[in-house]
Amino acid sequence: MTLDTRPRILQNGPLLPQLEQALAATYRLTLLQAQPDPAAFLAAEGAQFDGIACTARIGAPRALIDGLPSLRVISNFGVGFETIDVERARERGIAVGYTPDVLNDCVADTAFGLVMDVARRFSAADRFTRRGDWLRGQFPLSHRVSGKRLGIVGLGRIGRVIARRASGFDMDVRYHNRRTVDDVPYGYEPTLEGLARWADFLVVASAGGPATRGLISAAVLDALGPQGFLVNVSRGTVVDQAALVQALQQGRIAGAGLDVFEQEPQVPEALFAMDNVVLLPHVASNTHETRQAMADLVMDNLASYFATGRVRVPVPGSA
């Protein structure tokens, strides 16, 4: 009988089926959620695991990391890492890999699709036609996108691609970051409220986590104003969701395109009846091509670590 010496990987949460198959073919894979009593399983078996494979939605909290005393590497399926206790991983010298860049195009496409939809009211017009309302009258006028002002909150990897998409529509682009970006031609707004006041469309592409929670506040929404549209493809927590619902109900902004929400998959029911709101179930990177590229990078990060001691793409600030 041959002893299986492959690294042992703990899978935390469901992953893409082809990724699960690749992990199972390459490593000794165990799905934590499949255990009848995950806590008891970790207490009995936790010391045997070398790595974690997880999604950005579930991540690897401190309790899980501390339950794996031999843990050396975490490979995250996603660009967000606020659900991973990166500080604890760094303290223990655990490498943390993630999957940025490969999803930039599809997330930017979704952001611009939401800009187009919420302004031109394509989804609302589709519902209008399906209901037979066209037989009784013309669909109301919508808003032009070309030539308008696009404000981007967070000019990182995805924000830059969104800005490039806007150039095809002859839009004026400005952005707000914690600091200016030197190698871009776009104008910088030093305050978020200033950017919102200037913009026709305010697109949120910033990172999630405690530092950005509630960043898009009632004051920012009021600065955006009754002719302005909000689009969010970052994290639901970046927007004060209660303030957004209230602003939409009171007509203090023109509309919103949302791919993310504060407590997914829960969506405020007040938004369901609003024809000036486009609601997506967190699908910005949800294409065959992008998800396969993300899965490949999860595998590459693990393979690189076990070959060299370093993941291919480390989370900023990790070991």
Short mmCIF file of C-alpha atoms in Angstrom, two decimals:
data_model
loop_
_atom_site.label_atom_id
_atom_site.label_comp_id
_atom_site.label_asym_id
_atom_site.label_seq_id
_atom_site.Cartn_x
_atom_site.Cartn_y
_atom_site.Cartn_z
CA MET A 1 0.00 0.00 0.00
CA THR A 2 1.45 3.36 -1.09
CA LEU A 3 1.37 6.13 1.49
CA ASP A 4 -0.38 9.28 0.19
CA THR A 5 1.97 12.14 1.00
CA ARG A 6 0.17 14.85 -0.97
CA PRO A 7 -0.60 18.04 0.99
CA ARG A 8 -3.92 17.97 2.78
CA ILE A 9 -6.32 20.81 1.87
CA LEU A 10 -9.44 21.87 3.76
CA GLN A 11 -12.16 23.32 1.54
CA ASN A 12 -14.24 25.96 3.32
CA GLY A 13 -17.48 26.45 1.42
CA PRO A 14 -18.63 25.39 -2.06
CA LEU A 15 -16.33 26.08 -4.99
CA LEU A 16 -16.68 25.86 -8.76
CA PRO A 17 -17.26 22.16 -9.59
CA GLN A 18 -14.25 21.96 -11.90
CA LEU A 19 -12.10 23.56 -9.23
CA GLU A 20 -13.28 21.06 -6.64
CA GLN A 21 -12.42 18.27 -9.09
CA ALA A 22 -8.95 19.69 -9.72
CA LEU A 23 -8.29 20.08 -6.00
CA ALA A 24 -9.43 16.53 -5.30
CA ALA A 25 -7.22 15.18 -8.10
CA THR A 26 -4.14 17.05 -6.87
CA TYR A 27 -4.41 17.08 -3.08
CA ARG A 28 -6.02 15.22 -0.24
CA LEU A 29 -9.17 17.32 -0.12
CA THR A 30 -11.74 17.53 2.69
CA LEU A 31 -14.90 19.64 2.62
CA LEU A 32 -15.43 21.14 6.06
CA GLN A 33 -19.16 21.68 5.57
CA ALA A 34 -19.63 17.99 4.75
CA GLN A 35 -18.62 17.03 8.30
CA PRO A 36 -21.54 16.27 10.66
CA ASP A 37 -19.88 18.33 13.39
CA PRO A 38 -17.29 20.70 11.85
CA ALA A 39 -16.06 21.94 15.25
CA ALA A 40 -15.49 18.42 16.53
CA PHE A 41 -13.83 17.47 13.25
CA LEU A 42 -11.39 20.38 13.50
CA ALA A 43 -10.59 19.51 17.10
CA ALA A 44 -9.78 15.93 16.08
CA GLU A 45 -8.27 16.41 12.62
CA GLY A 46 -7.28 20.09 12.31
CA ALA A 47 -3.58 19.54 12.90
CA GLN A 48 -3.30 17.46 9.73
CA PHE A 49 -4.16 20.22 7.23
CA ASP A 50 -1.52 22.12 5.27
CA GLY A 51 -3.80 24.50 3.36
CA ILE A 52 -7.23 26.05 2.95
CA ALA A 53 -9.13 26.60 -0.29
CA CYS A 54 -12.00 29.03 0.19
CA THR A 55 -14.24 31.59 -1.48
CA ALA A 56 -14.20 35.31 -0.82
CA ARG A 57 -17.77 35.03 0.47
CA ILE A 58 -16.86 32.62 3.30
CA GLY A 59 -13.11 33.10 3.68
CA ALA A 60 -11.01 31.95 6.60
CA PRO A 61 -11.80 33.61 9.94
CA ARG A 62 -9.47 33.60 12.92
CA ALA A 63 -11.23 30.68 14.62
CA LEU A 64 -10.69 28.47 11.59
CA ILE A 65 -7.06 29.52 11.21
CA ASP A 66 -6.42 28.86 14.89
CA GLY A 67 -8.05 25.44 14.55
CA LEU A 68 -5.40 24.40 12.01
CA PRO A 69 -2.02 24.47 13.80
CA SER A 70 -0.11 23.11 10.78
CA LEU A 71 -1.69 25.52 8.29
CA ARG A 72 0.80 27.01 5.84
CA VAL A 73 -1.20 28.45 2.95
CA ILE A 74 -4.66 29.86 2.14
CA SER A 75 -5.82 30.07 -1.50
CA ASN A 76 -8.84 32.31 -1.95
CA PHE A 77 -11.24 32.13 -4.90
CA GLY A 78 -11.96 35.84 -5.30
CA VAL A 79 -10.47 39.31 -5.29
CA GLY A 80 -12.00 40.32 -1.95
CA PHE A 81 -10.24 39.12 1.18
CA GLU A 82 -12.07 40.92 3.99
CA THR A 83 -13.46 37.55 5.16
CA ILE A 84 -9.94 36.22 5.71
CA ASP A 85 -8.10 37.16 8.89
CA VAL A 86 -5.00 38.27 7.02
CA GLU A 87 -3.45 39.75 10.16
CA ARG A 88 -3.69 36.43 11.99
CA ALA A 89 -2.29 34.61 8.97
CA ARG A 90 0.65 37.03 8.83
CA GLU A 91 1.33 36.57 12.55
CA ARG A 92 1.65 32.83 11.95
CA GLY A 93 3.61 33.13 8.71
CA ILE A 94 0.78 31.67 6.62
CA ALA A 95 0.84 32.63 2.93
CA VAL A 96 -2.45 33.96 1.51
CA GLY A 97 -3.14 33.92 -2.23
CA TYR A 98 -6.08 35.39 -4.14
CA THR A 99 -7.31 35.90 -7.71
CA PRO A 100 -7.14 39.56 -8.82
CA ASP A 101 -6.82 40.88 -12.40
CA VAL A 102 -8.41 37.87 -14.11
CA LEU A 103 -11.87 39.25 -13.27
CA ASN A 104 -11.25 42.92 -14.09
CA ASP A 105 -12.85 42.88 -17.53
CA CYS A 106 -16.04 41.09 -16.57
CA VAL A 107 -16.63 43.19 -13.45
CA ALA A 108 -16.03 46.37 -15.46
CA ASP A 109 -18.39 45.10 -18.16
CA THR A 110 -21.04 44.54 -15.51
CA ALA A 111 -20.51 47.99 -14.04
CA PHE A 112 -20.96 49.59 -17.42
CA GLY A 113 -23.91 47.35 -18.18
CA LEU A 114 -25.55 48.65 -15.01
CA VAL A 115 -24.77 52.23 -16.02
CA MET A 116 -26.46 51.63 -19.36
CA ASP A 117 -29.41 49.75 -17.89
CA VAL A 118 -30.28 52.09 -15.07
CA ALA A 119 -29.99 55.16 -17.31
CA ARG A 120 -31.69 53.83 -20.45
CA ARG A 121 -34.09 51.65 -18.39
CA PHE A 122 -33.62 48.55 -20.53
CA SER A 123 -34.77 46.11 -17.83
CA ALA A 124 -37.78 48.27 -17.04
CA ALA A 125 -38.59 48.51 -20.76
CA ASP A 126 -38.37 44.72 -21.05
CA ARG A 127 -40.88 44.32 -18.22
CA PHE A 128 -43.08 46.98 -19.85
CA THR A 129 -43.12 45.06 -23.12
CA ARG A 130 -43.71 41.65 -21.52
CA ARG A 131 -46.68 43.01 -19.54
CA GLY A 132 -48.30 44.18 -22.76
CA ASP A 133 -48.14 47.81 -21.66
CA TRP A 134 -46.78 48.90 -25.05
CA LEU A 135 -50.25 48.18 -26.48
CA ARG A 136 -51.59 50.91 -24.23
CA GLY A 137 -48.93 53.58 -24.66
CA GLN A 138 -45.32 54.54 -25.20
CA PHE A 139 -42.56 53.74 -22.70
CA PRO A 140 -41.34 56.86 -20.84
CA LEU A 141 -38.18 58.70 -21.83
CA SER A 142 -34.87 57.64 -20.32
CA HIS A 143 -31.46 59.29 -19.84
CA ARG A 144 -28.53 59.50 -22.24
CA VAL A 145 -25.22 57.94 -21.22
CA SER A 146 -22.79 59.20 -23.90
CA GLY A 147 -21.03 62.40 -23.00
CA LYS A 148 -22.03 62.31 -19.33
CA ARG A 149 -19.82 62.53 -16.23
CA LEU A 150 -18.68 59.28 -14.61
CA GLY A 151 -17.27 59.34 -11.08
CA ILE A 152 -15.38 56.25 -9.91
CA VAL A 153 -14.94 55.44 -6.23
CA GLY A 154 -11.74 53.40 -6.09
CA LEU A 155 -9.46 53.65 -9.12
CA GLY A 156 -7.79 50.30 -8.62
CA ARG A 157 -7.51 47.43 -11.08
CA ILE A 158 -11.24 47.28 -11.81
CA GLY A 159 -11.79 51.02 -11.59
CA ARG A 160 -9.20 51.64 -14.29
CA VAL A 161 -10.96 49.24 -16.66
CA ILE A 162 -14.31 50.92 -15.97
CA ALA A 163 -12.70 54.24 -16.84
CA ARG A 164 -11.46 52.80 -20.14
CA ARG A 165 -14.95 51.54 -20.94
CA ALA A 166 -16.26 55.07 -20.37
CA SER A 167 -13.89 56.49 -22.99
CA GLY A 168 -15.84 54.63 -25.68
CA PHE A 169 -18.90 56.65 -24.67
CA ASP A 170 -17.05 59.98 -24.66
CA MET A 171 -17.61 60.37 -20.95
CA ASP A 172 -15.68 62.70 -18.67
CA VAL A 173 -14.12 60.65 -15.87
CA ARG A 174 -13.02 61.65 -12.39
CA TYR A 175 -12.20 59.52 -9.38
CA HIS A 176 -11.77 59.52 -5.62
CA ASN A 177 -9.16 57.39 -3.83
CA ARG A 178 -7.37 57.54 -0.52
CA ARG A 179 -4.53 59.02 -2.59
CA THR A 180 -4.02 60.26 -6.13
CA VAL A 181 -2.98 57.91 -8.95
CA ASP A 182 -0.05 59.30 -10.94
CA ASP A 183 -0.27 57.42 -14.22
CA VAL A 184 -3.86 58.18 -15.30
CA PRO A 185 -5.36 61.09 -17.27
CA TYR A 186 -8.49 61.35 -15.11
CA GLY A 187 -9.28 64.15 -12.74
CA TYR A 188 -8.96 63.56 -9.00
CA GLU A 189 -11.63 64.70 -6.54
CA PRO A 190 -10.20 65.01 -3.03
CA THR A 191 -13.58 64.40 -1.34
CA LEU A 192 -16.18 61.74 -1.97
CA GLU A 193 -19.02 64.22 -1.67
CA GLY A 194 -17.28 66.46 -4.20
CA LEU A 195 -17.07 63.58 -6.66
CA ALA A 196 -20.73 62.70 -6.13
CA ARG A 197 -21.78 66.33 -6.59
CA TRP A 198 -19.90 66.47 -9.92
CA ALA A 199 -20.97 63.09 -11.31
CA ASP A 200 -23.99 62.01 -13.30
CA PHE A 201 -23.06 58.40 -12.51
CA LEU A 202 -21.22 57.38 -9.34
CA VAL A 203 -19.69 53.89 -9.74
CA VAL A 204 -18.38 52.16 -6.62
CA ALA A 205 -15.39 49.88 -7.29
CA SER A 206 -13.56 50.13 -3.96
CA ALA A 207 -12.43 47.32 -1.67
CA GLY A 208 -14.74 46.01 1.04
CA GLY A 209 -13.99 45.55 4.72
CA PRO A 210 -14.27 47.67 7.86
CA ALA A 211 -12.36 50.64 6.39
CA THR A 212 -14.99 51.24 3.70
CA ARG A 213 -18.16 50.22 5.54
CA GLY A 214 -20.89 52.80 4.92
CA LEU A 215 -18.56 54.90 2.75
CA ILE A 216 -21.45 55.84 0.47
CA SER A 217 -23.46 57.63 3.12
CA ALA A 218 -26.68 59.63 3.10
CA ALA A 219 -24.56 62.77 2.66
CA VAL A 220 -22.86 61.31 -0.42
CA LEU A 221 -26.22 60.29 -1.88
CA ASP A 222 -27.58 63.78 -1.30
CA ALA A 223 -24.53 65.19 -3.08
CA LEU A 224 -25.24 62.87 -6.01
CA GLY A 225 -28.70 64.36 -6.15
CA PRO A 226 -32.02 63.70 -7.89
CA GLN A 227 -30.41 63.55 -11.36
CA GLY A 228 -27.60 61.20 -10.36
CA PHE A 229 -27.33 57.41 -10.52
CA LEU A 230 -25.43 55.07 -8.18
CA VAL A 231 -23.84 51.83 -9.42
CA ASN A 232 -22.19 49.38 -7.00
CA VAL A 233 -20.04 46.41 -8.10
CA SER A 234 -17.74 46.31 -5.06
CA ARG A 235 -19.24 45.09 -1.79
CA GLY A 236 -22.69 45.74 -0.37
CA THR A 237 -21.20 46.99 2.89
CA VAL A 238 -19.56 49.96 1.13
CA VAL A 239 -23.00 51.55 0.71
CA ASP A 240 -25.21 52.54 3.65
CA GLN A 241 -28.05 50.35 2.40
CA ALA A 242 -30.76 51.84 4.61
CA ALA A 243 -29.78 55.34 3.49
CA LEU A 244 -29.82 54.20 -0.15
CA VAL A 245 -33.33 52.72 0.12
CA GLN A 246 -34.56 55.92 1.74
CA ALA A 247 -32.91 58.11 -0.91
CA LEU A 248 -34.55 56.07 -3.67
CA GLN A 249 -37.95 56.11 -1.97
CA GLN A 250 -37.79 59.88 -1.56
CA GLY A 251 -36.45 60.56 -5.07
CA ARG A 252 -33.24 62.09 -3.74
CA ILE A 253 -31.26 60.16 -6.38
CA ALA A 254 -32.42 59.17 -9.87
CA GLY A 255 -31.78 55.43 -9.60
CA ALA A 256 -29.33 52.66 -8.77
CA GLY A 257 -27.72 49.61 -10.37
CA LEU A 258 -26.69 47.08 -7.73
CA ASP A 259 -24.79 43.82 -8.05
CA VAL A 260 -24.03 43.52 -4.33
CA PHE A 261 -25.95 43.90 -1.07
CA GLU A 262 -25.25 44.19 2.63
CA GLN A 263 -26.58 40.75 3.68
CA GLU A 264 -26.52 38.55 0.60
CA PRO A 265 -28.64 36.90 -0.63
CA GLN A 266 -31.11 39.07 1.28
CA VAL A 267 -32.21 42.11 -0.77
CA PRO A 268 -34.42 44.87 0.69
CA GLU A 269 -37.95 44.16 -0.51
CA ALA A 270 -38.56 47.89 -0.85
CA LEU A 271 -36.32 47.82 -3.94
CA PHE A 272 -38.34 45.17 -5.78
CA ALA A 273 -41.10 47.47 -7.00
CA MET A 274 -38.76 50.29 -8.08
CA ASP A 275 -38.42 50.50 -11.87
CA ASN A 276 -35.46 52.85 -11.51
CA VAL A 277 -33.38 50.19 -9.73
CA VAL A 278 -31.58 47.29 -11.43
CA LEU A 279 -30.88 44.32 -9.15
CA LEU A 280 -28.32 41.61 -9.95
CA PRO A 281 -27.50 38.58 -7.75
CA HIS A 282 -23.74 39.30 -7.38
CA VAL A 283 -22.83 38.10 -10.87
CA ALA A 284 -20.20 40.65 -11.96
CA SER A 285 -17.46 38.03 -12.41
CA ASN A 286 -19.87 35.20 -13.13
CA THR A 287 -18.80 34.16 -16.63
CA HIS A 288 -17.40 30.83 -17.77
CA GLU A 289 -14.14 32.45 -18.85
CA THR A 290 -13.51 34.48 -15.71
CA ARG A 291 -14.50 31.78 -13.24
CA GLN A 292 -12.20 29.28 -14.98
CA ALA A 293 -9.34 31.79 -14.85
CA MET A 294 -10.01 32.31 -11.13
CA ALA A 295 -10.06 28.55 -10.54
CA ASP A 296 -6.78 28.19 -12.41
CA LEU A 297 -5.21 30.87 -10.23
CA VAL A 298 -6.41 29.17 -7.04
CA MET A 299 -4.59 26.05 -8.22
CA ASP A 300 -1.54 28.03 -9.34
CA ASN A 301 -1.27 29.72 -5.94
CA LEU A 302 -1.29 26.37 -4.17
CA ALA A 303 1.13 24.75 -6.61
CA SER A 304 3.50 27.69 -6.37
CA TYR A 305 3.45 27.61 -2.59
CA PHE A 306 4.17 23.88 -2.30
CA ALA A 307 6.95 24.20 -4.89
CA THR A 308 8.61 27.44 -3.75
CA GLY A 309 7.15 28.48 -0.40
CA ARG A 310 5.40 31.47 -2.00
CA VAL A 311 1.97 31.84 -3.59
CA ARG A 312 1.91 33.23 -7.11
CA VAL A 313 -0.33 36.21 -6.23
CA PRO A 314 -0.20 37.14 -2.53
CA VAL A 315 -2.83 39.22 -0.76
CA PRO A 316 -1.34 42.63 0.12
CA GLY A 317 0.03 42.59 3.65
CA SER A 318 0.12 38.80 3.93
CA ALA A 319 3.16 36.67 4.75
#
